[in-house]
Tab-separated table of C-alpha atoms in Angstrom:
chain	number	residue	atom	x	y	z
A	1	GLN	CA	-15.968	-6.890	-15.722
A	2	TYR	CA	-17.086	-10.137	-14.030
A	3	PRO	CA	-20.072	-11.227	-16.116
A	4	ARG	CA	-19.741	-14.917	-15.260
A	5	THR	CA	-19.010	-14.685	-11.553
A	6	LEU	CA	-21.305	-11.998	-10.153
A	7	SER	CA	-25.043	-12.114	-9.907
A	8	GLU	CA	-26.970	-9.332	-11.584
A	9	GLY	CA	-27.839	-7.636	-8.289
A	10	TRP	CA	-24.412	-7.909	-6.676
A	11	ILE	CA	-24.418	-4.145	-6.134
A	12	THR	CA	-27.568	-2.156	-5.508
A	13	LYS	CA	-28.404	1.499	-6.066
A	14	ASP	CA	-28.331	1.905	-2.282
A	15	ASP	CA	-24.782	0.480	-2.222
A	16	ILE	CA	-23.721	2.921	-4.925
A	17	ASN	CA	-25.338	5.859	-3.111
A	18	ASN	CA	-23.706	4.754	0.132
A	19	LEU	CA	-20.279	4.680	-1.540
A	20	LYS	CA	-20.911	8.081	-3.168
A	21	GLN	CA	-21.758	9.570	0.229
A	22	ARG	CA	-18.665	8.045	1.793
A	23	ALA	CA	-16.469	9.372	-1.007
A	24	ALA	CA	-17.741	12.899	-0.216
A	25	GLY	CA	-16.479	14.171	-3.551
A	26	VAL	CA	-12.920	12.875	-2.993
A	27	PHE	CA	-11.999	11.238	-6.301
A	28	MET	CA	-9.000	9.348	-4.854
A	29	TRP	CA	-11.289	7.749	-2.270
A	30	ALA	CA	-13.715	6.557	-4.941
A	31	ASP	CA	-10.915	5.408	-7.274
A	32	THR	CA	-9.204	3.450	-4.504
A	33	VAL	CA	-12.443	1.767	-3.408
A	34	VAL	CA	-13.274	0.744	-6.986
A	35	LYS	CA	-9.818	-0.822	-7.414
A	36	TYR	CA	-10.015	-2.513	-4.015
A	37	VAL	CA	-13.526	-3.917	-4.474
A	38	SER	CA	-12.764	-5.141	-8.000
A	39	GLY	CA	-10.133	-7.510	-6.539
A	40	ASP	CA	-12.833	-9.613	-4.844
A	41	PRO	CA	-16.231	-7.936	-5.239
A	42	GLN	CA	-18.378	-10.443	-3.332
A	43	THR	CA	-16.213	-10.179	-0.220
A	44	ARG	CA	-14.857	-6.655	-0.381
A	45	LEU	CA	-18.019	-4.705	-1.213
A	46	PRO	CA	-19.938	-5.866	1.895
A	47	GLN	CA	-16.790	-5.415	3.975
A	48	THR	CA	-16.263	-1.860	2.709
A	49	LEU	CA	-19.909	-0.987	3.286
A	50	SER	CA	-19.817	-2.364	6.839
A	51	GLU	CA	-16.700	-0.432	7.862
A	52	ASP	CA	-17.079	2.754	9.890
A	53	LEU	CA	-15.312	5.024	7.396
A	54	ARG	CA	-15.461	8.784	7.747
A	55	ALA	CA	-16.668	10.491	4.582
A	56	GLY	CA	-13.785	11.176	2.202
A	57	ASP	CA	-11.140	10.118	4.748
A	58	LEU	CA	-8.378	8.429	2.772
A	59	TYR	CA	-6.396	7.497	5.883
A	60	SER	CA	-9.313	5.481	7.306
A	61	LEU	CA	-9.734	3.795	3.937
A	62	TYR	CA	-6.009	2.971	3.681
A	63	ARG	CA	-6.101	1.437	7.141
A	64	VAL	CA	-9.031	-0.814	6.158
A	65	LEU	CA	-7.264	-1.838	2.935
A	66	LEU	CA	-4.044	-2.757	4.720
A	67	ASP	CA	-5.773	-4.528	7.610
A	68	SER	CA	-7.879	-6.636	5.246
A	69	SER	CA	-5.061	-7.383	2.780
A	70	PHE	CA	-2.594	-8.261	5.545
A	71	PRO	CA	-4.606	-9.420	8.606
A	72	GLU	CA	-2.639	-9.111	11.829
A	73	ASN	CA	-3.352	-12.626	13.068
A	74	SER	CA	-2.421	-14.330	9.796
A	75	THR	CA	0.414	-12.201	8.427
A	76	ALA	CA	3.735	-13.983	8.759
A	77	SER	CA	6.788	-11.960	9.697
A	78	ASN	CA	8.299	-12.739	6.273
A	79	VAL	CA	5.375	-10.976	4.602
A	80	LEU	CA	5.933	-7.901	6.761
A	81	VAL	CA	9.667	-7.947	5.956
A	82	ALA	CA	8.797	-8.097	2.259
A	83	PHE	CA	6.179	-5.351	2.771
A	84	ARG	CA	8.639	-2.990	4.441
A	85	THR	CA	11.365	-3.726	1.900
A	86	ILE	CA	9.169	-3.221	-1.166
A	87	VAL	CA	7.133	-0.290	0.110
A	88	GLY	CA	10.211	1.358	1.616
A	89	ALA	CA	11.998	1.131	-1.740
A	90	ILE	CA	9.054	2.588	-3.648
A	91	VAL	CA	8.763	5.417	-1.110
A	92	VAL	CA	12.489	6.217	-1.084
A	93	LEU	CA	13.060	5.974	-4.832
A	94	GLN	CA	10.111	8.283	-5.585
A	95	ARG	CA	10.033	7.149	-9.182
A	96	PRO	CA	8.467	4.241	-11.054
A	97	THR	CA	10.447	1.063	-10.387
A	98	SER	CA	10.226	-2.152	-12.381
A	99	ARG	CA	9.035	-5.341	-10.707
A	100	ALA	CA	12.345	-6.963	-11.620
A	101	ASP	CA	14.265	-4.270	-9.735
A	102	VAL	CA	11.978	-4.635	-6.730
A	103	TYR	CA	12.492	-8.404	-6.728
A	104	LYS	CA	16.268	-7.833	-6.614
A	105	LEU	CA	15.749	-6.113	-3.268
A	106	VAL	CA	13.997	-9.083	-1.722
A	107	ASP	CA	15.802	-12.294	-0.763
A	108	ALA	CA	14.972	-15.198	-3.062
A	109	LYS	CA	13.277	-16.968	-0.135
A	110	LEU	CA	10.891	-14.006	0.231
A	111	GLU	CA	9.975	-13.738	-3.469
A	112	SER	CA	6.591	-15.443	-3.076
A	113	ASN	CA	5.859	-13.005	-0.242
A	114	ALA	CA	6.781	-10.137	-2.550
A	115	GLU	CA	4.065	-11.195	-4.967
A	116	LEU	CA	1.598	-11.453	-2.071
A	117	VAL	CA	2.520	-7.909	-0.981
A	118	LEU	CA	2.092	-6.509	-4.490
A	119	ARG	CA	-1.333	-8.178	-4.810
A	120	GLY	CA	-2.329	-6.728	-1.438
A	121	LEU	CA	-1.294	-3.247	-2.571
A	122	ALA	CA	-2.973	-3.452	-5.993
A	123	SER	CA	-5.593	-0.824	-5.120
A	124	VAL	CA	-2.950	1.813	-4.307
A	125	LEU	CA	-0.327	0.941	-6.934
A	126	ASP	CA	-0.333	2.224	-10.494
A	127	ARG	CA	-1.395	-0.617	-12.783
A	128	GLY	CA	1.450	-0.110	-15.260
A	129	ASP	CA	4.615	-2.154	-15.700
A	130	HIS	CA	6.436	-0.066	-13.115
A	131	LEU	CA	5.586	0.216	-9.441
A	132	ILE	CA	4.635	3.579	-8.023
A	133	PHE	CA	1.893	4.611	-5.645
A	134	VAL	CA	-1.081	6.231	-7.340
A	135	HIS	CA	-1.346	9.029	-4.808
A	136	GLN	CA	1.029	10.761	-2.422
A	137	SER	CA	-1.561	10.480	0.366
A	138	PHE	CA	-0.787	6.750	0.717
A	139	VAL	CA	2.916	7.512	1.188
A	140	ASP	CA	1.988	10.199	3.713
A	141	PHE	CA	-0.222	7.704	5.546
A	142	LEU	CA	2.663	5.222	5.835
A	143	THR	CA	5.262	7.805	6.880
A	144	ASP	CA	3.168	10.446	8.672
A	145	HIS	CA	4.124	9.184	12.137
A	146	GLU	CA	7.639	10.577	11.589
A	147	CYS	CA	6.606	14.223	11.458
A	148	ARG	CA	3.179	14.392	13.079
A	149	ALA	CA	4.518	15.252	16.551
A	150	ASP	CA	6.612	18.052	15.015
A	151	ILE	CA	3.586	19.524	13.241
A	152	ASP	CA	0.860	18.964	15.809
A	153	GLY	CA	2.832	18.844	19.009
A	154	ASP	CA	0.537	15.991	20.037
A	155	SER	CA	-0.613	13.272	17.673
A	156	SER	CA	-3.776	12.680	19.726
A	157	GLN	CA	-5.152	16.010	18.458
A	158	ASN	CA	-5.185	14.769	14.892
A	159	ASN	CA	-8.511	13.284	13.776
A	160	ARG	CA	-7.083	11.182	10.949
A	161	ALA	CA	-6.676	7.431	11.294
A	162	GLU	CA	-3.119	6.383	12.015
A	163	CYS	CA	-1.196	3.779	10.111
A	164	PRO	CA	-0.912	0.571	12.150
A	165	GLU	CA	2.594	0.158	13.561
A	166	ARG	CA	3.323	-2.986	11.559
A	167	PHE	CA	2.881	-1.082	8.266
A	168	ARG	CA	4.695	2.124	9.149
A	169	ILE	CA	7.648	3.036	6.985
A	170	CYS	CA	10.570	4.877	8.517
A	171	THR	CA	12.173	6.711	5.619
A	172	ARG	CA	15.504	6.906	7.458
A	173	ASP	CA	15.636	3.098	7.751
A	174	ALA	CA	14.405	2.648	4.169
A	175	ASN	CA	17.119	5.014	2.912
A	176	ARG	CA	19.745	3.166	4.918
A	177	PHE	CA	18.598	-0.161	3.470
A	178	MET	CA	18.633	1.214	-0.089
A	179	PHE	CA	22.142	2.650	0.304
A	180	GLY	CA	23.403	-0.660	1.693
A	181	PHE	CA	21.742	-2.594	-1.101
A	182	MET	CA	23.064	-0.260	-3.808
A	183	PHE	CA	26.627	-0.442	-2.536
A	184	ALA	CA	26.509	-4.231	-2.195
A	185	TYR	CA	25.024	-4.538	-5.685
A	186	MET	CA	27.658	-2.199	-7.088
A	187	VAL	CA	30.513	-4.169	-5.487
A	188	GLU	CA	29.031	-7.415	-6.817
A	189	LYS	CA	28.598	-6.141	-10.385
A	190	LEU	CA	31.640	-3.894	-10.896
A	191	ARG	CA	34.851	-5.298	-12.259
A	192	PHE	CA	37.926	-3.862	-10.681
A	193	ASN	CA	40.906	-2.974	-12.878
A	194	ILE	CA	43.729	-3.157	-10.411
């Protein structure tokens, strides 16, 4: 895919075997890593190989993807606002949504941040014209904090990696935002016959 930019030995058989072992037969893990690494192979392959990822653990992988795509020390608050708005909408709508519709949700001043967010999520988004997450496990990772205490009684007993606070999506807040947006959009676009 990158014949002019990557050296012939950019990935070794040992790297491939290492990734196969880490995938532990979980296709979504392997698929997500391939999409992630293909975004910047020379940086992301060594980074992925150096991470302490449990075999087949999608949650640990999702955490690495988010932390590297949106580093805590360099992520502006506007990017996180765009992240929560876009991801919250995709989660709440639960159906493929066009980019144009997603951009309507984000203030014009945040539009460049919206594109940054979508690029950062490329490895977990379907590559079609409409935005939807490839696998429900990513949505669960982002929203799992809402129900984990109800299921486990104590979240510390769960061995899965948790979603960092700055990326967590509260579906109640996302629903509230979507309802407010829909009503405001409806009022703006409807013509009243009074």
